[in-house]
Amino acid sequence: MGLRGLTGQGGTAAAAELRDTRGRPLRDLRISVTDRCNFRCPYCMPAEVFGEDYRFLPRKDILRFEEVLRVARLAVELGATKLRITGGEPLVRANLSDLVAGLAAIPGVADLALTTNGVLLPGQAAALAGAGLQRVTVSLDSLRPEVFQHTSGGRGEPEQVLAGIAAAEAAGLGPVKINCVVQRDVNQDDVVALARHFRGTGHILRFIEFMDVGTMNAWRLEQVVPAREIIERIDAEFPLEPVDPNYSGEVARRYRYRDGSGEIGVIASVTEPFCGGCTRARLSAEGELVTCLFAKGGRDLKTPLRAGVSDATLREMIAGTWTEREDRYSEERSEKAGPRKAGERIEMYRIGG
Ligand code: SAM
Ligand code: SF4
Ligand code: SF4
């Protein structure tokens, strides 16, 4: 397969021109390092599905760090500048700092971040920062223990997550981004309390519309709280004003408190899709290269990696997958609304959001 999406000439200058069928460059690689998690959030890994008997991937089927590093290095050569480690819960993967150190050493990585539920951060934040991690995003859906009990699948307390955020800040990984998935009749009323808690701290709270990822979360459009409503609720209490994006293609719409006490963001994936600026590829824990959060599957890179292919061949595989990319699922959602069957879509815990 040739590098059809490459225009321009030679080396990294050419690689930076890699484009998919809609003209979108490859800029971000999200790396899932495990399919396991210490939580059972009903919208991602419902406890009734992921119970005692659930068979997670055997260790041999999960990419080793050196395999991840090889794919990441080639993705960076092809234009990616931002790497994010995710999961499952990435902090349950042993020796994660070793991977961080390897990723941080790749020339051309401008941003190295991690998304976590935060519970294991107190024991790991310093080592991760020392290895070269730059930022963390911590998920927190409610400050109320009874609501958190539900949103974490009975596996955690908000205090543990707050301790994780504090540990990240103390390790120099702040300001922390805090992700809250808002669901109607679950945590819509927590939005203002979260805003109150984090304003003035320097941390950036981001509200995410509940998405129909995977096939197991019984998603219904009525459960989505539109970003506009989230902003109105907060603005009524703490007046807000819009802020320009940090860079073109930024998925979060930014707002700041008019009294100068910080900023928040909303990610309106459902009501205001942003596929046109989507520059993200995902590497699943088992080594599939996935070009959309809503894809059915991805391109298997583990088999060629383990068969000993050359860097040149692997680079062509990654580039070819990107140049063939047509995905714009969120823009098409309204035409495709309805429940999904198992296997019809890749699950969120496999590719990490
Ligand atoms: N375990 C880590 C965590 O929870 O932060 C990393 C993986 S998790 C899949 C990444 C992000 O996806 C989390 O912020 C989570 O809240 C979000 N997420 C999971 N399912 C979602 C859904 N159906 N809609 C919107 N966001 C979702
Ligand atoms: Fe685990 Fe994160 Fe999924 Fe929750 S959202 S079940 S913490 S992977
Ligand atoms: Fe990107 Fe797919 Fe999400 Fe659109 S639906 S923004 S293409 S991941």
Tab-separated table of C-alpha atoms and ligand atoms in Angstrom:
chain	number	residue	atom	x	y	z
A	1	MET	CA	0.000	0.000	0.000
A	2	GLY	CA	1.444	3.377	-0.927
A	3	LEU	CA	1.361	6.508	1.170
A	4	ARG	CA	-1.445	8.032	-0.865
A	5	GLY	CA	-2.315	10.624	1.736
A	6	LEU	CA	1.192	12.011	1.785
A	7	THR	CA	1.746	15.167	-0.157
A	8	GLY	CA	4.790	17.392	-0.038
A	9	GLN	CA	8.325	16.078	-0.087
A	10	GLY	CA	10.473	13.726	1.946
A	11	GLY	CA	10.884	13.063	5.670
A	12	THR	CA	8.819	14.534	8.452
A	13	ALA	CA	7.776	17.530	6.373
A	14	ALA	CA	5.945	15.116	4.069
A	15	ALA	CA	4.667	13.059	6.967
A	16	ALA	CA	3.084	16.138	8.483
A	17	GLU	CA	0.940	16.344	5.364
A	18	LEU	CA	-0.714	12.932	5.896
A	19	ARG	CA	-4.453	13.459	5.379
A	20	ASP	CA	-7.540	11.245	5.563
A	21	THR	CA	-10.287	11.284	2.926
A	22	ARG	CA	-11.789	14.395	4.525
A	23	GLY	CA	-8.497	16.266	4.619
A	24	ARG	CA	-7.930	15.744	8.358
A	25	PRO	CA	-4.333	15.303	9.535
A	26	LEU	CA	-3.233	12.750	12.145
A	27	ARG	CA	-2.372	14.743	15.282
A	28	ASP	CA	-3.375	12.672	18.312
A	29	LEU	CA	-2.799	9.082	19.343
A	30	ARG	CA	-4.765	7.691	22.294
A	31	ILE	CA	-3.149	4.602	23.662
A	32	SER	CA	-5.209	2.132	25.667
A	33	VAL	CA	-2.879	0.091	27.849
A	34	THR	CA	-5.414	-2.282	29.397
A	35	ASP	CA	-8.997	-3.490	29.060
A	36	ARG	CA	-9.260	-3.839	32.855
A	37	CYS	CA	-10.596	-1.356	35.363
A	38	ASN	CA	-11.111	-1.002	39.102
A	39	PHE	CA	-14.472	0.759	38.468
A	40	ARG	CA	-17.656	-0.476	36.859
A	41	CYS	CA	-19.202	2.738	35.517
A	42	PRO	CA	-22.591	1.667	34.130
A	43	TYR	CA	-22.055	3.709	30.952
A	44	CYS	CA	-18.776	1.980	30.158
A	45	MET	CA	-18.272	-1.373	31.945
A	46	PRO	CA	-21.598	-2.277	33.569
A	47	ALA	CA	-21.085	-4.609	36.565
A	48	GLU	CA	-23.694	-7.038	35.312
A	49	VAL	CA	-21.615	-7.630	32.176
A	50	PHE	CA	-18.140	-7.269	33.683
A	51	GLY	CA	-18.652	-9.592	36.632
A	52	GLU	CA	-16.467	-12.220	38.311
A	53	ASP	CA	-16.698	-14.479	35.266
A	54	TYR	CA	-15.819	-11.884	32.672
A	55	ARG	CA	-12.816	-12.909	30.660
A	56	PHE	CA	-10.490	-9.996	30.119
A	57	LEU	CA	-7.741	-10.193	27.534
A	58	PRO	CA	-4.992	-12.595	28.478
A	59	ARG	CA	-1.648	-10.896	29.052
A	60	LYS	CA	-0.145	-12.340	25.861
A	61	ASP	CA	-2.804	-10.575	23.777
A	62	ILE	CA	-1.990	-7.142	25.179
A	63	LEU	CA	0.676	-5.091	23.466
A	64	ARG	CA	3.967	-5.010	25.319
A	65	PHE	CA	5.441	-1.587	26.046
A	66	GLU	CA	8.092	-1.934	23.342
A	67	GLU	CA	5.328	-2.680	20.820
A	68	VAL	CA	3.310	0.352	21.927
A	69	LEU	CA	6.413	2.514	21.685
A	70	ARG	CA	7.105	1.375	18.152
A	71	VAL	CA	3.589	2.237	16.979
A	72	ALA	CA	3.683	5.564	18.835
A	73	ARG	CA	7.041	6.517	17.324
A	74	LEU	CA	5.773	5.807	13.808
A	75	ALA	CA	2.519	7.692	14.454
A	76	VAL	CA	4.598	10.677	15.579
A	77	GLU	CA	6.691	10.406	12.426
A	78	LEU	CA	3.402	10.533	10.510
A	79	GLY	CA	2.275	13.755	12.185
A	80	ALA	CA	0.945	12.936	15.670
A	81	THR	CA	2.212	15.359	18.308
A	82	LYS	CA	-0.145	14.577	21.184
A	83	LEU	CA	-0.168	11.252	22.991
A	84	ARG	CA	-2.679	10.255	25.663
A	85	ILE	CA	-2.525	7.082	27.739
A	86	THR	CA	-5.905	5.642	28.653
A	87	GLY	CA	-7.748	2.361	29.187
A	88	GLY	CA	-9.708	0.713	30.852
A	89	GLU	CA	-8.010	2.204	33.832
A	90	PRO	CA	-4.405	2.846	32.787
A	91	LEU	CA	-3.073	2.933	36.354
A	92	VAL	CA	-3.901	-0.757	36.864
A	93	ARG	CA	-1.243	-1.633	34.277
A	94	ALA	CA	2.007	-2.552	36.051
A	95	ASN	CA	5.077	-0.334	35.633
A	96	LEU	CA	3.244	2.325	33.638
A	97	SER	CA	6.020	4.835	34.315
A	98	ASP	CA	8.297	2.774	32.082
A	99	LEU	CA	5.936	3.339	29.173
A	100	VAL	CA	5.651	7.036	30.022
A	101	ALA	CA	9.436	7.379	29.979
A	102	GLY	CA	9.602	5.701	26.564
A	103	LEU	CA	6.849	7.891	25.111
A	104	ALA	CA	8.391	11.050	26.567
A	105	ALA	CA	11.660	10.214	24.805
A	106	ILE	CA	10.104	10.106	21.323
A	107	PRO	CA	11.281	13.181	19.403
A	108	GLY	CA	8.342	15.304	18.286
A	109	VAL	CA	5.949	14.569	21.180
A	110	ALA	CA	4.646	17.973	22.266
A	111	ASP	CA	2.021	16.767	24.717
A	112	LEU	CA	1.956	13.618	26.845
A	113	ALA	CA	-1.152	13.118	28.973
A	114	LEU	CA	-3.106	10.421	30.778
A	115	THR	CA	-6.805	9.912	31.518
A	116	THR	CA	-7.633	8.115	34.761
A	117	ASN	CA	-10.392	7.641	37.303
A	118	GLY	CA	-7.835	9.004	39.767
A	119	VAL	CA	-8.092	6.448	42.560
A	120	LEU	CA	-4.563	5.096	42.118
A	121	LEU	CA	-2.941	8.476	41.512
A	122	PRO	CA	-1.745	9.080	45.086
A	123	GLY	CA	0.649	6.136	44.817
A	124	GLN	CA	1.750	6.825	41.256
A	125	ALA	CA	1.595	10.552	40.422
A	126	ALA	CA	5.172	11.356	41.455
A	127	ALA	CA	6.671	8.462	39.480
A	128	LEU	CA	4.595	9.309	36.403
A	129	ALA	CA	5.633	12.967	36.541
A	130	GLY	CA	9.243	11.947	37.068
A	131	ALA	CA	9.052	9.735	33.977
A	132	GLY	CA	7.928	12.667	31.843
A	133	LEU	CA	4.129	12.714	32.009
A	134	GLN	CA	2.973	16.306	31.482
A	135	ARG	CA	-0.725	16.325	32.359
A	136	VAL	CA	-3.553	14.223	33.703
A	137	THR	CA	-7.270	14.242	33.116
A	138	VAL	CA	-9.259	12.798	36.003
A	139	SER	CA	-12.859	11.616	35.639
A	140	LEU	CA	-15.307	12.682	38.344
A	141	ASP	CA	-19.058	12.534	37.773
A	142	SER	CA	-20.293	13.689	41.187
A	143	LEU	CA	-19.135	14.937	44.578
A	144	ARG	CA	-22.085	13.258	46.282
A	145	PRO	CA	-21.134	9.819	47.641
A	146	GLU	CA	-24.510	8.267	46.826
A	147	VAL	CA	-24.396	9.442	43.208
A	148	PHE	CA	-20.737	8.515	42.844
A	149	GLN	CA	-21.607	5.088	44.198
A	150	HIS	CA	-23.872	4.676	41.190
A	151	THR	CA	-21.632	6.268	38.544
A	152	SER	CA	-18.580	4.210	39.584
A	153	GLY	CA	-20.534	0.970	39.820
A	154	GLY	CA	-20.097	0.866	43.588
A	155	ARG	CA	-16.312	0.875	43.402
A	156	GLY	CA	-15.195	4.213	44.744
A	157	GLU	CA	-15.676	7.367	46.784
A	158	PRO	CA	-15.397	10.949	45.543
A	159	GLU	CA	-12.838	11.582	48.309
A	160	GLN	CA	-10.479	9.088	46.690
A	161	VAL	CA	-10.692	10.921	43.381
A	162	LEU	CA	-10.139	14.284	45.079
A	163	ALA	CA	-7.057	12.798	46.765
A	164	GLY	CA	-5.864	11.687	43.331
A	165	ILE	CA	-6.327	15.184	41.922
A	166	ALA	CA	-4.402	16.652	44.867
A	167	ALA	CA	-1.598	14.118	44.350
A	168	ALA	CA	-1.376	15.002	40.670
A	169	GLU	CA	-1.155	18.692	41.495
A	170	ALA	CA	1.510	18.081	44.135
A	171	ALA	CA	3.527	16.088	41.607
A	172	GLY	CA	3.470	18.996	39.145
A	173	LEU	CA	0.859	17.465	36.838
A	174	GLY	CA	-1.564	20.353	37.278
A	175	PRO	CA	-3.623	22.147	36.365
A	176	VAL	CA	-5.710	18.996	36.161
A	177	LYS	CA	-8.570	18.598	33.697
A	178	ILE	CA	-11.579	17.024	35.346
A	179	ASN	CA	-14.025	15.163	33.115
A	180	CYS	CA	-17.655	14.838	34.140
A	181	VAL	CA	-20.035	12.825	31.943
A	182	VAL	CA	-23.465	14.351	32.478
A	183	GLN	CA	-26.507	12.076	32.384
A	184	ARG	CA	-30.121	13.187	32.721
A	185	ASP	CA	-31.680	12.054	35.995
A	186	VAL	CA	-28.302	10.774	37.238
A	187	ASN	CA	-25.952	13.695	37.853
A	188	GLN	CA	-27.439	16.700	36.052
A	189	ASP	CA	-27.884	18.386	39.419
A	190	ASP	CA	-24.205	17.901	40.300
A	191	VAL	CA	-23.012	20.247	37.584
A	192	VAL	CA	-23.263	23.460	39.611
A	193	ALA	CA	-21.796	21.839	42.752
A	194	LEU	CA	-18.795	20.645	40.752
A	195	ALA	CA	-18.362	24.129	39.287
A	196	ARG	CA	-18.516	25.631	42.781
A	197	HIS	CA	-15.966	23.138	44.096
A	198	PHE	CA	-13.363	23.633	41.374
A	199	ARG	CA	-13.642	27.356	40.580
A	200	GLY	CA	-10.687	29.210	41.932
A	201	THR	CA	-8.525	26.063	42.100
A	202	GLY	CA	-6.902	26.413	38.674
A	203	HIS	CA	-8.219	22.989	37.638
A	204	ILE	CA	-10.361	22.885	34.516
A	205	LEU	CA	-13.697	21.153	34.747
A	206	ARG	CA	-15.057	19.750	31.500
A	207	PHE	CA	-18.576	18.485	31.040
A	208	ILE	CA	-19.054	15.764	28.462
A	209	GLU	CA	-22.348	14.886	26.837
A	210	PHE	CA	-23.250	11.258	27.447
A	211	MET	CA	-22.394	9.386	24.249
A	212	ASP	CA	-23.741	6.251	22.596
A	213	VAL	CA	-20.337	4.574	22.546
A	214	GLY	CA	-20.206	0.794	22.559
A	215	THR	CA	-23.285	-1.398	22.738
A	216	MET	CA	-23.757	-1.976	26.447
A	217	ASN	CA	-24.808	1.262	28.063
A	218	ALA	CA	-28.447	1.289	26.845
A	219	TRP	CA	-27.969	4.853	25.635
A	220	ARG	CA	-31.014	6.961	24.851
A	221	LEU	CA	-30.993	10.465	23.461
A	222	GLU	CA	-33.249	11.598	26.326
A	223	GLN	CA	-30.383	10.852	28.739
A	224	VAL	CA	-28.143	13.435	27.095
A	225	VAL	CA	-27.986	16.785	28.845
A	226	PRO	CA	-27.088	19.223	26.048
A	227	ALA	CA	-23.951	21.276	26.590
A	228	ARG	CA	-26.051	24.420	26.147
A	229	GLU	CA	-28.165	23.469	29.166
A	230	ILE	CA	-25.053	22.730	31.250
A	231	ILE	CA	-23.663	26.165	30.457
A	232	GLU	CA	-27.005	27.837	31.253
A	233	ARG	CA	-27.185	26.114	34.647
A	234	ILE	CA	-23.691	27.226	35.615
A	235	ASP	CA	-24.045	30.694	34.118
A	236	ALA	CA	-27.178	31.280	36.232
A	237	GLU	CA	-25.091	30.779	39.370
A	238	PHE	CA	-21.640	31.879	38.267
A	239	PRO	CA	-21.774	34.148	35.178
A	240	LEU	CA	-19.708	32.889	32.260
A	241	GLU	CA	-18.342	34.233	28.992
A	242	PRO	CA	-17.004	32.279	25.999
A	243	VAL	CA	-13.256	32.036	25.378
A	244	ASP	CA	-11.525	31.421	22.028
A	245	PRO	CA	-10.206	27.905	21.421
A	246	ASN	CA	-6.580	27.244	22.410
A	247	TYR	CA	-5.976	25.755	18.982
A	248	SER	CA	-8.028	24.915	15.908
A	249	GLY	CA	-9.829	21.595	16.286
A	250	GLU	CA	-10.071	21.797	20.087
A	251	VAL	CA	-13.044	19.631	21.034
A	252	ALA	CA	-13.991	21.402	24.257
A	253	ARG	CA	-15.784	24.728	23.943
A	254	ARG	CA	-14.242	26.992	26.564
A	255	TYR	CA	-15.909	29.447	28.951
A	256	ARG	CA	-14.477	31.528	31.768
A	257	TYR	CA	-16.059	32.837	34.921
A	258	ARG	CA	-16.627	36.560	34.562
A	259	ASP	CA	-15.194	37.101	38.032
A	260	GLY	CA	-11.830	35.651	36.917
A	261	SER	CA	-12.051	32.479	38.975
A	262	GLY	CA	-11.052	30.149	36.165
A	263	GLU	CA	-12.466	28.340	33.170
A	264	ILE	CA	-14.597	25.341	32.266
A	265	GLY	CA	-15.238	23.456	29.040
A	266	VAL	CA	-18.077	21.527	27.446
A	267	ILE	CA	-17.674	18.686	24.997
A	268	ALA	CA	-20.841	18.617	22.937
A	269	SER	CA	-20.130	15.398	21.057
A	270	VAL	CA	-23.829	14.644	20.570
A	271	THR	CA	-25.538	18.003	20.081
A	272	GLU	CA	-22.705	19.747	18.222
A	273	PRO	CA	-20.487	17.103	16.637
A	274	PHE	CA	-16.937	18.026	15.708
A	275	CYS	CA	-15.945	15.241	13.300
A	276	GLY	CA	-14.691	17.806	10.791
A	277	GLY	CA	-11.782	18.650	13.092
A	278	CYS	CA	-11.201	15.138	14.473
A	279	THR	CA	-7.514	14.309	14.201
A	280	ARG	CA	-7.458	11.324	16.585
A	281	ALA	CA	-6.368	7.758	16.133
A	282	ARG	CA	-6.644	5.173	18.893
A	283	LEU	CA	-4.523	2.160	19.652
A	284	SER	CA	-6.442	-0.513	21.563
A	285	ALA	CA	-4.769	-2.583	24.281
A	286	GLU	CA	-4.694	-5.552	21.911
A	287	GLY	CA	-3.021	-3.560	19.179
A	288	GLU	CA	-5.779	-2.429	16.842
A	289	LEU	CA	-5.489	0.971	15.216
A	290	VAL	CA	-8.955	2.520	15.433
A	291	THR	CA	-9.900	5.683	13.560
A	292	CYS	CA	-13.193	6.542	15.296
A	293	LEU	CA	-14.647	6.152	18.773
A	294	PHE	CA	-17.682	4.561	17.153
A	295	ALA	CA	-15.850	2.183	14.820
A	296	LYS	CA	-16.737	-1.486	14.654
A	297	GLY	CA	-13.107	-2.444	14.961
A	298	GLY	CA	-9.679	-1.450	13.827
A	299	ARG	CA	-6.648	-2.509	11.882
A	300	ASP	CA	-4.691	-5.266	13.562
A	301	LEU	CA	-1.108	-4.095	14.093
A	302	LYS	CA	-0.175	-6.737	16.671
A	303	THR	CA	0.066	-9.581	14.138
A	304	PRO	CA	2.458	-7.723	11.837
A	305	LEU	CA	4.386	-6.370	14.836
A	306	ARG	CA	4.917	-9.888	16.132
A	307	ALA	CA	5.676	-11.237	12.678
A	308	GLY	CA	8.685	-8.898	12.627
A	309	VAL	CA	7.686	-6.428	9.904
A	310	SER	CA	10.015	-3.548	9.171
A	311	ASP	CA	9.382	-0.003	10.360
A	312	ALA	CA	8.751	1.006	6.760
A	313	THR	CA	5.979	-1.576	6.343
A	314	LEU	CA	4.407	-0.746	9.689
A	315	ARG	CA	4.522	2.963	8.877
A	316	GLU	CA	2.746	2.279	5.568
A	317	MET	CA	0.068	0.298	7.403
A	318	ILE	CA	-0.586	3.153	9.810
A	319	ALA	CA	-0.503	5.752	7.058
A	320	GLY	CA	-2.734	3.644	4.821
A	321	THR	CA	-5.310	3.211	7.574
A	322	TRP	CA	-5.357	6.954	8.115
A	323	THR	CA	-5.551	7.909	4.436
A	324	GLU	CA	-8.545	5.582	3.987
A	325	ARG	CA	-10.344	7.066	6.984
A	326	GLU	CA	-13.836	8.385	6.248
A	327	ASP	CA	-15.316	8.449	9.779
A	328	ARG	CA	-17.823	11.107	10.782
A	329	TYR	CA	-20.071	9.063	13.031
A	330	SER	CA	-21.305	11.820	15.310
A	331	GLU	CA	-22.363	13.904	12.333
A	332	GLU	CA	-24.282	10.923	10.984
A	333	ARG	CA	-25.757	9.931	14.349
A	334	SER	CA	-29.220	11.301	13.735
A	335	GLU	CA	-29.592	9.128	10.640
A	336	LYS	CA	-28.374	6.066	12.536
A	337	ALA	CA	-30.054	6.466	15.923
A	338	GLY	CA	-31.211	3.310	17.677
A	339	PRO	CA	-29.908	0.546	19.891
A	340	ARG	CA	-26.711	-1.268	18.929
A	341	LYS	CA	-26.121	-4.978	18.995
A	342	ALA	CA	-23.015	-6.501	20.634
A	343	GLY	CA	-20.162	-6.569	18.146
A	344	GLU	CA	-21.644	-3.774	16.063
A	345	ARG	CA	-19.301	-1.276	17.693
A	346	ILE	CA	-16.076	-1.340	19.603
A	347	GLU	CA	-16.583	-0.837	23.361
A	348	MET	CA	-15.313	2.296	25.162
A	349	TYR	CA	-13.229	0.406	27.740
A	350	ARG	CA	-11.214	-1.105	24.884
A	351	ILE	CA	-10.214	2.204	23.304
A	352	GLY	CA	-10.411	4.675	26.131
A	353	GLY	CA	-12.512	7.649	25.046
B	1	SAM	N1	-10.633	4.814	33.247
B	1	SAM	C1	-10.220	6.106	32.819
B	1	SAM	C2	-11.252	7.137	33.210
B	1	SAM	O1	-12.398	6.783	33.520
B	1	SAM	O2	-10.905	8.320	33.160
B	1	SAM	C3	-9.874	6.208	31.356
B	1	SAM	C4	-10.779	5.504	30.375
B	1	SAM	S1	-12.433	6.133	30.275
B	1	SAM	C5	-13.131	5.095	29.036
B	1	SAM	C6	-12.158	7.698	29.458
B	1	SAM	C7	-13.266	8.705	29.577
B	1	SAM	O3	-14.383	8.268	28.842
B	1	SAM	C8	-13.760	8.951	30.995
B	1	SAM	O4	-13.707	10.336	31.284
B	1	SAM	C9	-15.186	8.477	30.950
B	1	SAM	O5	-16.015	9.203	31.827
B	1	SAM	C10	-15.537	8.699	29.507
B	1	SAM	N2	-16.677	7.904	29.061
B	1	SAM	C11	-16.860	6.566	29.188
B	1	SAM	N3	-18.042	6.198	28.650
B	1	SAM	C12	-18.624	7.340	28.167
B	1	SAM	C13	-19.844	7.641	27.498
B	1	SAM	N4	-20.731	6.691	27.213
B	1	SAM	N5	-20.091	8.925	27.137
B	1	SAM	C14	-19.198	9.901	27.416
B	1	SAM	N6	-18.018	9.687	28.021
B	1	SAM	C15	-17.745	8.433	28.405
B	2	SF4	FE1	-13.338	2.296	34.133
B	2	SF4	FE2	-13.008	4.668	33.076
B	2	SF4	FE3	-14.781	2.957	32.009
B	2	SF4	FE4	-15.284	4.037	34.369
B	2	SF4	S1	-15.092	5.140	32.423
B	2	SF4	S2	-15.482	1.862	33.840
B	2	SF4	S3	-13.279	4.236	35.248
B	2	SF4	S4	-12.606	2.703	32.063
B	3	SF4	FE1	-13.910	11.646	15.658
B	3	SF4	FE2	-15.511	9.562	15.214
B	3	SF4	FE3	-15.934	11.202	17.300
B	3	SF4	FE4	-16.443	12.046	14.805
B	3	SF4	S1	-17.499	10.417	15.866
B	3	SF4	S2	-15.359	13.202	16.435
B	3	SF4	S3	-14.785	11.003	13.672
B	3	SF4	S4	-14.136	9.876	16.981
